[in-house]
Coordinates of C-alpha atoms in Angstrom, one line a residue:
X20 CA 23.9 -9.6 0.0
X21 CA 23.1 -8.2 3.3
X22 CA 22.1 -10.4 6.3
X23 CA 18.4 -10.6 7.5
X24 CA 17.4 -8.2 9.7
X25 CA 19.4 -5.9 7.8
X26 CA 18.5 -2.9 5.9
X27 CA 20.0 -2.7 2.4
X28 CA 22.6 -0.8 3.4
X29 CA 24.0 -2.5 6.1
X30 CA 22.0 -0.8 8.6
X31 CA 19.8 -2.9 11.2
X32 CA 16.7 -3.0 10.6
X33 CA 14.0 -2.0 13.8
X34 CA 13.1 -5.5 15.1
X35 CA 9.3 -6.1 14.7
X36 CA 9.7 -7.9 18.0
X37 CA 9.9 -4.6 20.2
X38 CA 6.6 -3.9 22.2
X39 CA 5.7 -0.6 23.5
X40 CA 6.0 3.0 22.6
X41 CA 9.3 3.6 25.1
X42 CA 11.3 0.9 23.4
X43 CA 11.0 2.1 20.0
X44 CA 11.1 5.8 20.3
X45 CA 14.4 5.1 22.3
X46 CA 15.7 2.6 19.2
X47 CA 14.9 5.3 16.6
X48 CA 16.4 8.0 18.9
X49 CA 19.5 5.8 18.8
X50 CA 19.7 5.1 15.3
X51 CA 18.6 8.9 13.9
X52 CA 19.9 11.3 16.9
X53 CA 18.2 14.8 16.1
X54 CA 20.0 18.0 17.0
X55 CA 17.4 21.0 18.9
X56 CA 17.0 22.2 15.3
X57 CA 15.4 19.0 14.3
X58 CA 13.6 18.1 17.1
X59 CA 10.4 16.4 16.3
X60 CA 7.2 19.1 17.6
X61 CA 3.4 18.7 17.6
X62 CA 1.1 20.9 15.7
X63 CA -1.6 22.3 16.9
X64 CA -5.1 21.3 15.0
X65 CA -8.3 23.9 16.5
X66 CA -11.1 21.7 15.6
X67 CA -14.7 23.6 14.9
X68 CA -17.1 21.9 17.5
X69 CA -19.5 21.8 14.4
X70 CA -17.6 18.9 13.1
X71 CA -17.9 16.8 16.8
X72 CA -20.3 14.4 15.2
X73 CA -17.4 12.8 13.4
X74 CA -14.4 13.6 15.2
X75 CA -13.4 10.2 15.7
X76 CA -12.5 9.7 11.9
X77 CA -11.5 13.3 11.6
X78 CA -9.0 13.0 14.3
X79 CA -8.1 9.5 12.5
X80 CA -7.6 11.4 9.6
X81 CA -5.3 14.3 10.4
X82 CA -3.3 12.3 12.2
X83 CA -3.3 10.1 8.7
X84 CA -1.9 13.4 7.5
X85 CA 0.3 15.0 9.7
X86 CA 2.3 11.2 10.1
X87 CA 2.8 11.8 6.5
X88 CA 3.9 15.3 7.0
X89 CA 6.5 14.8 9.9
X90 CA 4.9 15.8 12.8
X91 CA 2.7 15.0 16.1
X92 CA -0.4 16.9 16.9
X93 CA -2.5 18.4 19.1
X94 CA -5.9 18.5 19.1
X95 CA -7.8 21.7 20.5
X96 CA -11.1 23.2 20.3
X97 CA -11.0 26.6 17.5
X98 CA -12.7 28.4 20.7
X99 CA -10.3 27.4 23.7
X100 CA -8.4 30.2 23.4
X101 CA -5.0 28.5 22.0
X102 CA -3.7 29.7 18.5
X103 CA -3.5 27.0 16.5
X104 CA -0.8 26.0 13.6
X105 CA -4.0 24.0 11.2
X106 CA -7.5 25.5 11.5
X107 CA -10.3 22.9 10.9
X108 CA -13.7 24.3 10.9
X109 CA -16.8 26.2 8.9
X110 CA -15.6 29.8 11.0
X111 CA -12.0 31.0 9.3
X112 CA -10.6 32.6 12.9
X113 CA -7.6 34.0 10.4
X114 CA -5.4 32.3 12.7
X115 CA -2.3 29.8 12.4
X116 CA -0.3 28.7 8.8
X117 CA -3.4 26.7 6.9
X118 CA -7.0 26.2 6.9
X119 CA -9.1 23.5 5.9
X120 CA -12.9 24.4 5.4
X121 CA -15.2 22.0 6.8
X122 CA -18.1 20.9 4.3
X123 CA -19.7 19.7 7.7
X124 CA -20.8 15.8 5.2
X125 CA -21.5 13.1 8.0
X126 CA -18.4 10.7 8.0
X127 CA -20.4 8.4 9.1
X128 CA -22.5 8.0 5.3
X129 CA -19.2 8.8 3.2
X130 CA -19.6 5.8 1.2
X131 CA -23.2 8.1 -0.3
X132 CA -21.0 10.2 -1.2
X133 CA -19.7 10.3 -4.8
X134 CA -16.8 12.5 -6.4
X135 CA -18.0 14.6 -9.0
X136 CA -14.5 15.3 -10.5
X137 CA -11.3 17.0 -9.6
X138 CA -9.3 20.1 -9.8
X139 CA -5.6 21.5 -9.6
X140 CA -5.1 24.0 -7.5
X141 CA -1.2 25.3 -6.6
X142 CA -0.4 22.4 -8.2
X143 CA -2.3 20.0 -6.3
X144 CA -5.2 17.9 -7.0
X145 CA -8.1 17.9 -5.4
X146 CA -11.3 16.3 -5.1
X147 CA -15.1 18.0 -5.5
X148 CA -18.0 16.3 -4.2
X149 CA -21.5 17.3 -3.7
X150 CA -22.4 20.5 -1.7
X151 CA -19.0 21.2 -0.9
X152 CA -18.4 24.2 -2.1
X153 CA -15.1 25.4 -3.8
X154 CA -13.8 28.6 -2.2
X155 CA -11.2 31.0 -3.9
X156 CA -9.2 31.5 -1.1
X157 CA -5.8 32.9 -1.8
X158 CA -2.6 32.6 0.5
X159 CA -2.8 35.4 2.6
X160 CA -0.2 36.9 5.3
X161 CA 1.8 33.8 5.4
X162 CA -1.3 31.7 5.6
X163 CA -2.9 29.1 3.1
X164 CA -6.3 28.6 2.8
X165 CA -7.6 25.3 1.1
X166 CA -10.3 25.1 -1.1
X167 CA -11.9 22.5 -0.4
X168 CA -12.5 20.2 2.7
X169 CA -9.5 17.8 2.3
X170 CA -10.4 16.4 5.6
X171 CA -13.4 14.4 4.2
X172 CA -11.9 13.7 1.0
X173 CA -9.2 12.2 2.6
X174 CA -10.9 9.6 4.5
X175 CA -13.3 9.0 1.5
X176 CA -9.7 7.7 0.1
X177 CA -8.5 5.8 3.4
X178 CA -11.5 4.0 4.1
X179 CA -12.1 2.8 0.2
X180 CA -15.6 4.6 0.9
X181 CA -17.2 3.4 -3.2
X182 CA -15.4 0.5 -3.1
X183 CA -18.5 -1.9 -2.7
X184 CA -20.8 0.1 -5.4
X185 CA -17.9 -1.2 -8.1
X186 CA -19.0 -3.8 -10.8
X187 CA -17.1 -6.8 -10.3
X188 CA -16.4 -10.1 -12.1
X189 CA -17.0 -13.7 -11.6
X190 CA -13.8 -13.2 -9.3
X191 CA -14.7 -10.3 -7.6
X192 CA -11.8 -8.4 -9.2
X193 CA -13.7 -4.8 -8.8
X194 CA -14.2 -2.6 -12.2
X195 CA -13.5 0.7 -11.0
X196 CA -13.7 2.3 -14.4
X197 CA -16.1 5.3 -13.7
X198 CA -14.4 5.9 -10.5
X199 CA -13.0 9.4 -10.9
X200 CA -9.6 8.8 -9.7
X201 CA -9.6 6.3 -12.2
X202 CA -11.3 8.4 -15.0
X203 CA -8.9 11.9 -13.7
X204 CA -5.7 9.3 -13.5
X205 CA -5.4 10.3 -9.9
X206 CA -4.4 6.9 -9.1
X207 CA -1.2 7.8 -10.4
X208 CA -0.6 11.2 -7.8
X209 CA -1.6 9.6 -4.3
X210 CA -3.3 12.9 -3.5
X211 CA -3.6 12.1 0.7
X212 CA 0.2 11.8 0.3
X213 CA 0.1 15.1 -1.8
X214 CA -1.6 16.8 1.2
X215 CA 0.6 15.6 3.6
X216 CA 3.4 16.2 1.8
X217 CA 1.7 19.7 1.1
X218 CA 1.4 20.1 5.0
X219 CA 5.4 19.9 5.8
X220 CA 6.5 21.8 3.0
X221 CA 4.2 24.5 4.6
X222 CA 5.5 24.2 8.2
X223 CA 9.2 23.9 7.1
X224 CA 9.0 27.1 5.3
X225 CA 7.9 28.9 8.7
X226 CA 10.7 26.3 10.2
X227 CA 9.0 24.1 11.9
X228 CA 11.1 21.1 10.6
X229 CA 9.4 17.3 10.2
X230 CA 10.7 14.1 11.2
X231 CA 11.2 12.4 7.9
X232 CA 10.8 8.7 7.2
X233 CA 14.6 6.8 7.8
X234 CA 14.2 6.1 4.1
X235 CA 14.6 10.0 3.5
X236 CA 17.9 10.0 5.2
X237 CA 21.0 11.2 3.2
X238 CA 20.8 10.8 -0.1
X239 CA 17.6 8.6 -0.8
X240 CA 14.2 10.8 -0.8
X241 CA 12.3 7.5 -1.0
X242 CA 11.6 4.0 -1.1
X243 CA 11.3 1.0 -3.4
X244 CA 10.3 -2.2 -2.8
X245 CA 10.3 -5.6 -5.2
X246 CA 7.8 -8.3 -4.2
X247 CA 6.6 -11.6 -5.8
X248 CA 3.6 -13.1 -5.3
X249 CA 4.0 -17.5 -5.6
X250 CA 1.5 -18.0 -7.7
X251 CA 2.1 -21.0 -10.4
X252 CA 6.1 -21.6 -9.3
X253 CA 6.0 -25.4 -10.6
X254 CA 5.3 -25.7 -14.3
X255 CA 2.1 -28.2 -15.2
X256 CA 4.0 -29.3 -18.3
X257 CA 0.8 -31.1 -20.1
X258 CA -1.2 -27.6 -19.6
X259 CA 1.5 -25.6 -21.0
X260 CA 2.9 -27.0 -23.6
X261 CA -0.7 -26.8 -25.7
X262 CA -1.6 -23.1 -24.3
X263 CA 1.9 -21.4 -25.6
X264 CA 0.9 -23.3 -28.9
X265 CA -2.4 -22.0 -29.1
X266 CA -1.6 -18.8 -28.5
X267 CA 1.7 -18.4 -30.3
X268 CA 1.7 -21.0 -33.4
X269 CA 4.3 -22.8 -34.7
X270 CA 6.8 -19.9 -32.6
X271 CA 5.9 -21.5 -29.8
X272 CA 7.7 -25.0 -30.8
X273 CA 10.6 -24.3 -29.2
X274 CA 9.1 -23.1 -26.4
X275 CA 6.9 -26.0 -26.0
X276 CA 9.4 -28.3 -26.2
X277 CA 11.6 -26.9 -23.2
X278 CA 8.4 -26.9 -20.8
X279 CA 7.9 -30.7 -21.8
X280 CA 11.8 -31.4 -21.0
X281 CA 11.5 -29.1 -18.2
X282 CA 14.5 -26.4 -19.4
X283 CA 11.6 -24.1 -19.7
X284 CA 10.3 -23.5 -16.4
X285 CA 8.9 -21.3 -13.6
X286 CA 11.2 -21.9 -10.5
X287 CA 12.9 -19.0 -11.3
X288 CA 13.4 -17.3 -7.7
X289 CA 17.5 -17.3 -7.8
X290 CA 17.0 -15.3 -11.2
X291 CA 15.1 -12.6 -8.8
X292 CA 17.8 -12.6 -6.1
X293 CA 20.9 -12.1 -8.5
X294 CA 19.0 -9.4 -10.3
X295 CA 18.2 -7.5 -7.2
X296 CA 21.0 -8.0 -5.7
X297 CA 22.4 -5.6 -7.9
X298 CA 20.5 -2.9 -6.7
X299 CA 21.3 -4.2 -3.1
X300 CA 18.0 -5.0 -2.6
X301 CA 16.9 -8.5 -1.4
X302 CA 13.3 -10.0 -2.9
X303 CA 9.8 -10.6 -0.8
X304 CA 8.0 -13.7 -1.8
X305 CA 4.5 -14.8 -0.6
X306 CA 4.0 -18.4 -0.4
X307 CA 0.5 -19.5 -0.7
X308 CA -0.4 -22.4 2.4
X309 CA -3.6 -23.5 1.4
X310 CA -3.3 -26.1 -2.0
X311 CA -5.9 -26.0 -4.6
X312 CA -6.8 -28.2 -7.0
X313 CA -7.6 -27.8 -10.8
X314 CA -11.1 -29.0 -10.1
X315 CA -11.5 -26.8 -7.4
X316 CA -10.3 -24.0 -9.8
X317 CA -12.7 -25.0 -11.9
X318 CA -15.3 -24.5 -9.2
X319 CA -14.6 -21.0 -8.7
X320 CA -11.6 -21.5 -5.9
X321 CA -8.5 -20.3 -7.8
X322 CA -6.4 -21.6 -5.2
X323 CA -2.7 -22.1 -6.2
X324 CA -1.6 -26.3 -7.1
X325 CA 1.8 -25.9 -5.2
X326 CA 2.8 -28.0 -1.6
X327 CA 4.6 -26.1 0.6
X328 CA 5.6 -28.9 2.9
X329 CA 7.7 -30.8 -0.2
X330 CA 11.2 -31.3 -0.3
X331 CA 11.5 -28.7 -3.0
X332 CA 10.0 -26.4 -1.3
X333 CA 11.9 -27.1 1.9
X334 CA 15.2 -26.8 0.1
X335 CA 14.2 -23.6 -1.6
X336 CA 13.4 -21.6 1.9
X337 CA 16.8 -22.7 3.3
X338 CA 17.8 -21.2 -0.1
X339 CA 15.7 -17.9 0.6
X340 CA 16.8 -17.7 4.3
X341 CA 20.7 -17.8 3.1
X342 CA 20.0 -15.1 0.7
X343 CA 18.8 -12.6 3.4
X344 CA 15.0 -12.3 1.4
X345 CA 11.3 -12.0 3.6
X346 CA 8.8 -14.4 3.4
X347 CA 4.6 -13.7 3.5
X348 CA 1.9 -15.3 3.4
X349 CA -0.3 -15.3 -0.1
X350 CA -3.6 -16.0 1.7
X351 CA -6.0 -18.3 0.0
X352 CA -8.6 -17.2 -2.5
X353 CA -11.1 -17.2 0.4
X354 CA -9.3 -16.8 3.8
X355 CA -10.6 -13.1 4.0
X356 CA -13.5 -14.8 5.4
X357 CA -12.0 -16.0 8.7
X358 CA -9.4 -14.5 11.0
X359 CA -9.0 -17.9 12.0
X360 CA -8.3 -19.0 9.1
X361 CA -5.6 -16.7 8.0
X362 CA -3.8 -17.4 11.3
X363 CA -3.7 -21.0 10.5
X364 CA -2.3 -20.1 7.1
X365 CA 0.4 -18.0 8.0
X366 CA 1.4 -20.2 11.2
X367 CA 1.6 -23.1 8.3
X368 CA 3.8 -20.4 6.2
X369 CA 6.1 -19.9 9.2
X370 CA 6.5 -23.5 10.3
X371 CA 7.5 -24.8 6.6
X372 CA 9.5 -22.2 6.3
X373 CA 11.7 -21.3 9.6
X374 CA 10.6 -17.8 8.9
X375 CA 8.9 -14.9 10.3
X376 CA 5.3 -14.2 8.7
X377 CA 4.6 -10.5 9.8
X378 CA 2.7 -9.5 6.7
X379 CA 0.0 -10.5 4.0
X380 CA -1.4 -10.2 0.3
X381 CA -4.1 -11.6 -0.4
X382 CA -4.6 -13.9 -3.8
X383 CA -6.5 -12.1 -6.8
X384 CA -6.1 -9.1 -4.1
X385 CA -9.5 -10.8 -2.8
X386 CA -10.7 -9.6 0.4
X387 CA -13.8 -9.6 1.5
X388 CA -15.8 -7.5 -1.7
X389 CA -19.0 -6.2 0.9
X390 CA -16.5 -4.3 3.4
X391 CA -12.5 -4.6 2.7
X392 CA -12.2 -2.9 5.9
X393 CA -13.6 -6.0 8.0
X394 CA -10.6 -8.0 5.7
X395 CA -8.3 -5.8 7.2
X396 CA -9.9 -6.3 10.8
X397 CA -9.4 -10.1 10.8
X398 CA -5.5 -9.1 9.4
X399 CA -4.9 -7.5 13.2
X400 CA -7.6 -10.2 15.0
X401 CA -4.9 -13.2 13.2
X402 CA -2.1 -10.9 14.6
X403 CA -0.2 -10.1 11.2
X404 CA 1.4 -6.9 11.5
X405 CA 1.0 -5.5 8.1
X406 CA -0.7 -6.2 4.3
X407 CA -0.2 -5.4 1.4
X408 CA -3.3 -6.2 -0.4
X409 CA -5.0 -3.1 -1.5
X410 CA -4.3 -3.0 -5.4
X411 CA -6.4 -3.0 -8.4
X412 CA -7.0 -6.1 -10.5
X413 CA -7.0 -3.6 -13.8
X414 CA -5.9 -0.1 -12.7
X415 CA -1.8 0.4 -11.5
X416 CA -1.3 3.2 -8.8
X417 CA -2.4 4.1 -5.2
X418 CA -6.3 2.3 -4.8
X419 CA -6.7 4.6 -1.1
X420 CA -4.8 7.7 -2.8
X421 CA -1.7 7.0 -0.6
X422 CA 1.7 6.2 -1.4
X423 CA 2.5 5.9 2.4
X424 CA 2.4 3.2 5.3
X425 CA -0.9 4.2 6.9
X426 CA -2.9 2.1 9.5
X427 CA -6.6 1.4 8.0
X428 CA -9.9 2.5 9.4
X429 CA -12.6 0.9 10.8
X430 CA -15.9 2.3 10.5
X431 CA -18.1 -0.3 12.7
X432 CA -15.8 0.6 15.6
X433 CA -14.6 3.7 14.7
X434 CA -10.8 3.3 15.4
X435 CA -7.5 3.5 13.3
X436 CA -6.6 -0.5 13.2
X437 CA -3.4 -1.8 15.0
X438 CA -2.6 -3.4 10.9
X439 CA -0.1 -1.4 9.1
X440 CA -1.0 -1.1 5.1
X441 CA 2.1 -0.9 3.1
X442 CA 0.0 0.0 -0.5
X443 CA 1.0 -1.9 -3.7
X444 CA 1.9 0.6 -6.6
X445 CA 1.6 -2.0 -9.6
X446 CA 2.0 -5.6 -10.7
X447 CA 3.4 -7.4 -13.9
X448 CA 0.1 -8.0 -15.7
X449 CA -0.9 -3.8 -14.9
X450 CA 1.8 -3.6 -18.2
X451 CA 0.9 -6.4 -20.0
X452 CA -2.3 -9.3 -20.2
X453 CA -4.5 -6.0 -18.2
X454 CA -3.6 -3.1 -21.0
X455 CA -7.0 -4.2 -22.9
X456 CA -8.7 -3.0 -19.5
X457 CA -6.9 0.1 -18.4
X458 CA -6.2 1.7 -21.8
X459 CA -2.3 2.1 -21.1
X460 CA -0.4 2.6 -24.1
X461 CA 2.9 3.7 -22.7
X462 CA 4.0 1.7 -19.5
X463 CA 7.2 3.3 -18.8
X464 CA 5.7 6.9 -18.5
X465 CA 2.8 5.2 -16.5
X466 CA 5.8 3.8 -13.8
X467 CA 7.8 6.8 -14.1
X468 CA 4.9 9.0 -12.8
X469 CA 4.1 6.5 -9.9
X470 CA 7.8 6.2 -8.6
X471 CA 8.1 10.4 -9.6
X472 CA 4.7 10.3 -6.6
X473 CA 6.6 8.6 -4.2
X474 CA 9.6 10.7 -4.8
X475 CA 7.9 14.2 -4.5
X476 CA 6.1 13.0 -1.4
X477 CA 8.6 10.4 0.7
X478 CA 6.3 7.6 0.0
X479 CA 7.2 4.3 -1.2
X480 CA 6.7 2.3 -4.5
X481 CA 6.2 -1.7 -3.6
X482 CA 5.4 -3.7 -7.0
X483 CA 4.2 -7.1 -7.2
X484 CA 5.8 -9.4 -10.0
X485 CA 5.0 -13.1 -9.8
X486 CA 7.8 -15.4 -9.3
X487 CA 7.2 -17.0 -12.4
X488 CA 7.5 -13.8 -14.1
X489 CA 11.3 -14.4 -14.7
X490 CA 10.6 -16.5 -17.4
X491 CA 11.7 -14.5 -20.4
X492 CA 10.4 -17.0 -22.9
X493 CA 6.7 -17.0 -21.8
X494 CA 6.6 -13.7 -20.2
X495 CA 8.7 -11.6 -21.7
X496 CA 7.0 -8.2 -20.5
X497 CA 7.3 -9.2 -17.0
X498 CA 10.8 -9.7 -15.2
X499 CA 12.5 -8.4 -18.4
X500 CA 10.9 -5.2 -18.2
X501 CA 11.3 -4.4 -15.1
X502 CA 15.0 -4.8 -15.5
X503 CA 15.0 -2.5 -17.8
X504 CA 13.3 0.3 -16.3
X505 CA 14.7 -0.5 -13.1
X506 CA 18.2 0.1 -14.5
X507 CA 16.8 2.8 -16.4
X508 CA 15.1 4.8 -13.4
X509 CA 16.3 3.7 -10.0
X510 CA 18.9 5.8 -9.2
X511 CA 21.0 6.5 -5.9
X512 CA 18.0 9.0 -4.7
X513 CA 15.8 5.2 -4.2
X514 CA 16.4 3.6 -0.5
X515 CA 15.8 -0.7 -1.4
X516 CA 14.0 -1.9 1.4
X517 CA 11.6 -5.2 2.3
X518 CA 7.9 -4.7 3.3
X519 CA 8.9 -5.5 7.0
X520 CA 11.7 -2.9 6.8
X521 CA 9.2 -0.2 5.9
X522 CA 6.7 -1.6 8.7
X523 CA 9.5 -1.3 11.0
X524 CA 10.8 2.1 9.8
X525 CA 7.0 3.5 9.5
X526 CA 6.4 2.6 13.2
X527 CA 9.6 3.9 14.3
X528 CA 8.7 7.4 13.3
X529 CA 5.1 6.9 14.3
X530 CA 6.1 6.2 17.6
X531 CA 8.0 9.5 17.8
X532 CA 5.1 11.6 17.3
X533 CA 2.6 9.7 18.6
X534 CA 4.4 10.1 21.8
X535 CA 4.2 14.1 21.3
X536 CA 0.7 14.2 20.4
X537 CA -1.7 15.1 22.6
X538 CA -5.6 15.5 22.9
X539 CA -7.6 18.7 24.6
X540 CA -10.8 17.5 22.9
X541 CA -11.6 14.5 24.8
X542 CA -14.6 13.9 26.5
X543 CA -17.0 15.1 24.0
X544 CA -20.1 13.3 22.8
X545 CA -19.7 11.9 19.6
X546 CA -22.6 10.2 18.9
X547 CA -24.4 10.8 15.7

């Protein structure tokens, strides 16, 4: 099993502790030394002053893109007089290796905007929204023309823009059923990864090489992560017992029996290790701080029952440390609500534990259901350095269309947000007690296609299993299914890493190009 602070394969892991731009791009310099050939380069982005209004969130999202794609950038104006690589813009100046048409939609009201379906084109999917109009613009001369503004349907993915028109339940868990990345199973094909991904195989062709993500070194085109959310680790025997025979019968005897003696249980954390282990991967658990209360559950809190400061509990995290696995925080069912709050539950997370807390998901994936993005604001203000929140209670696949680390957006201030997002792909119940909701008939194919996304495009696949989730008995389409497909589908071309080791990996790279990138357009009003 490798040591913490140690990649999967023995490498060491970028220290989350470093601070400042120098340190890191000389760390990642070190670690992945790049011949001339492979020397990381900016591309040059001429920007249409007809989009000024909203060139803070364009700006955020190229960048998005191009971080995806490998490289730094540079922003210009189309009418400067530089020749760009990326035209961005209503005039086509026929100049540089792709355009994107500008639909010239205020960023600013995205969330009025609606998709009104989606297309393939060269193989891609894209989105169509309201007068934006779809151009037939072949590849000309060595040069690709989009069809549609990408831009803005891009950061109508990042920013989660119809997230808070969604139906939701008594829990808040959102019904995005009608959604058309739902409805077109888009979810599935992270299409902002697709783009980026589209971007470097574009550049690379006239050799202009990207930086890839460490986890595309060698062998490995991308990355796989196995989390566990501690939900219900400590079996109420006098609850259980009853529920598997009410809803299995007189099969269940057996079963019910073991919980009451206590051989059938939930603690089953070392059963995650040893089967992860295998694939020299170690396991991420997040420990809820916060305990609930039955009642309170009752009452519309669905906190978890469990005591962190107990001996048990104690014993297991020396367990957990030995083992080389991460620790998170699970926040509480209502801790979106405070920064404050979610600094006092992680700092309680870190002191019972002897562990770092660098990153977050929320319980129920409950953030704050009238703007997600402030959630992910009070994540940076409690000084976590990444989440990993932004899932679907129903629907398995990429909820902001990206299989990528990418730093949220924050439309109030109108800034990328210091919080990394490292984007859940699915979770146990996607493939089991939620195929009544999504209409999935064939999991396998479903998780084939989402690891087949990250694969195609670099990205990264993190699923969420519940620690209990081990237990064959009652859950026997949980951890024994993902065994199976595990074994089945991730092959030598998969790089194992922990949340924190894609954080750290992300921001080396990101360092890189930021440090390259450079801005001509400053100084322009950008006041709506």
């Amino acid at each position: 099993m490798p040591l913490p602070g140690k990649a999967a394969d023995g490498r060491p892991s970028v220290s989350s502790d470093i601070r400042g731009t120098e340190s890191i791009v000389i760390l990642f310099m070190e670690r992945f030394p790049l011949n001339s050939e492979r020397h990381p380069s900016a591309l040059t982005v001429g920007l249409d002053r007809r989009v000024a209004a909203s060139l803070p969130e364009i700006k955020y999202t190229l960048r998005t893109l191009l971080r995806i794609a490998g490289y730094g950038c540079t922003f210009v104006w189309l009418d400067d007089g530089v020749t760009p690589d990326i035209t961005y813009g209503v005039v086509d100046s026929d100049a540089g290796v792709l355009h994107i048409p500008a639909a010239l939609h205020d960023f600013g009201r995205v969330a009025d905007f609606d998709a009104l379906g989606s297309r393939y084109h060269s193989g891609m999917p894209f989105v169509l929204f309201p007068r934006a109009p779809w151009l037939e613009a072949p590849r000309t001369a060595g040069r690709t023309n989009w069809p549609c503004d990408v831009v803005f349907a891009a950061f109508w993915f990042l920013i989660g823009a119809r997230e808070t028109t969604w139906r939701r339940d008594r829990w808040d868990n959102l019904y995005a059923h009608d959604w058309v990345p739902v409805r077109d199973g888009l979810l599935t094909e992270a299409p902002v990864s697709r783009w980026g991904r589209a971007i470097r195989d574009l550049f690379t062709a006239v050799g202009r090489p990207p930086l890839p993500m460490p986890w595309e070194a060698g062998p490995t085109v991308a990355a796989f992560s196995f989390t566990h959310d501690v939900d219900y680790p400590q079996i109420i025997r006098w609850i259980e017992a009853p529920r598997e025979l009410l809803k299995r019968g007189p099969r269940a005897i057996g079963s019910a029996i073991g919980v009451l003696r206590g051989s059938n249980h939930f603690w089953t954390f070392r059963e995650w290790i040893d089967f992860e282990s295998k694939f020299g991967a170690r396991p991420t658990f997040y420990f809820m701080a916060r305990q609930g209360s039955l009642l309170q559950y009752a009452l519309g809190r669905p906190d978890d029952f469990y005591d962190i400061r107990r001996p048990e509990f104690t014993r297991l995290f020396g367990e957990l440390r030995d083992a080389g696995c991460e620790v998170g925080l699970h926040a509480s069912y209502l801790a979106h609500r405070s920064a404050e709050t979610i600094r006092a539950e992680a700092e309680r997370v870190r002191h019972a534990s002897g562990m770092r807390v660098l990153g977050n998901r929320h319980h129920f994936w409950h953030m704050d259901p009238e703007n997600p993005n402030e959630t992910l604001r009070r994540h940076e203000l409690a000084g976590l350095q990444y989440d990993s929140s932004l899932g679907l209670e129903f629907f398995p696949g990429y909820r902001r269309g990206i299989c990528h680390p990418f730093h949220p957006f924050h439309q109030g201030e109108r800034r990328e947000l210091g919080i990394v997002q490292v984007p859940p792909a699915w979770m146990d119940d996607h493939f089991d007690g939620r195929l009544a909701q999504n209409g999935i008939t064939d999991p396998d194919t479903v998780a084939q296609r989402i690891v087949q996304t990250a694969r195609e495009t670099g990205g990264v696949t993190v699923v969420d299993y519940h620690s209990r989730g081990m237990n064959a008995d009652i859950y026997p389409r949980w951890g024994p299914w993902l065994s199976r497909f595990a074994e089945r589908q991730l092959d030598a071309q998969i790089a194992f890493r922990t949340p924190t080791e894609i954080l750290n990996e992300y921001r080396s790279v990101e360092s890189v190009l930021d440090s390259i990138s450079v801005d001509e357009t400053v100084g322009v009003p950008s006041i709506r």
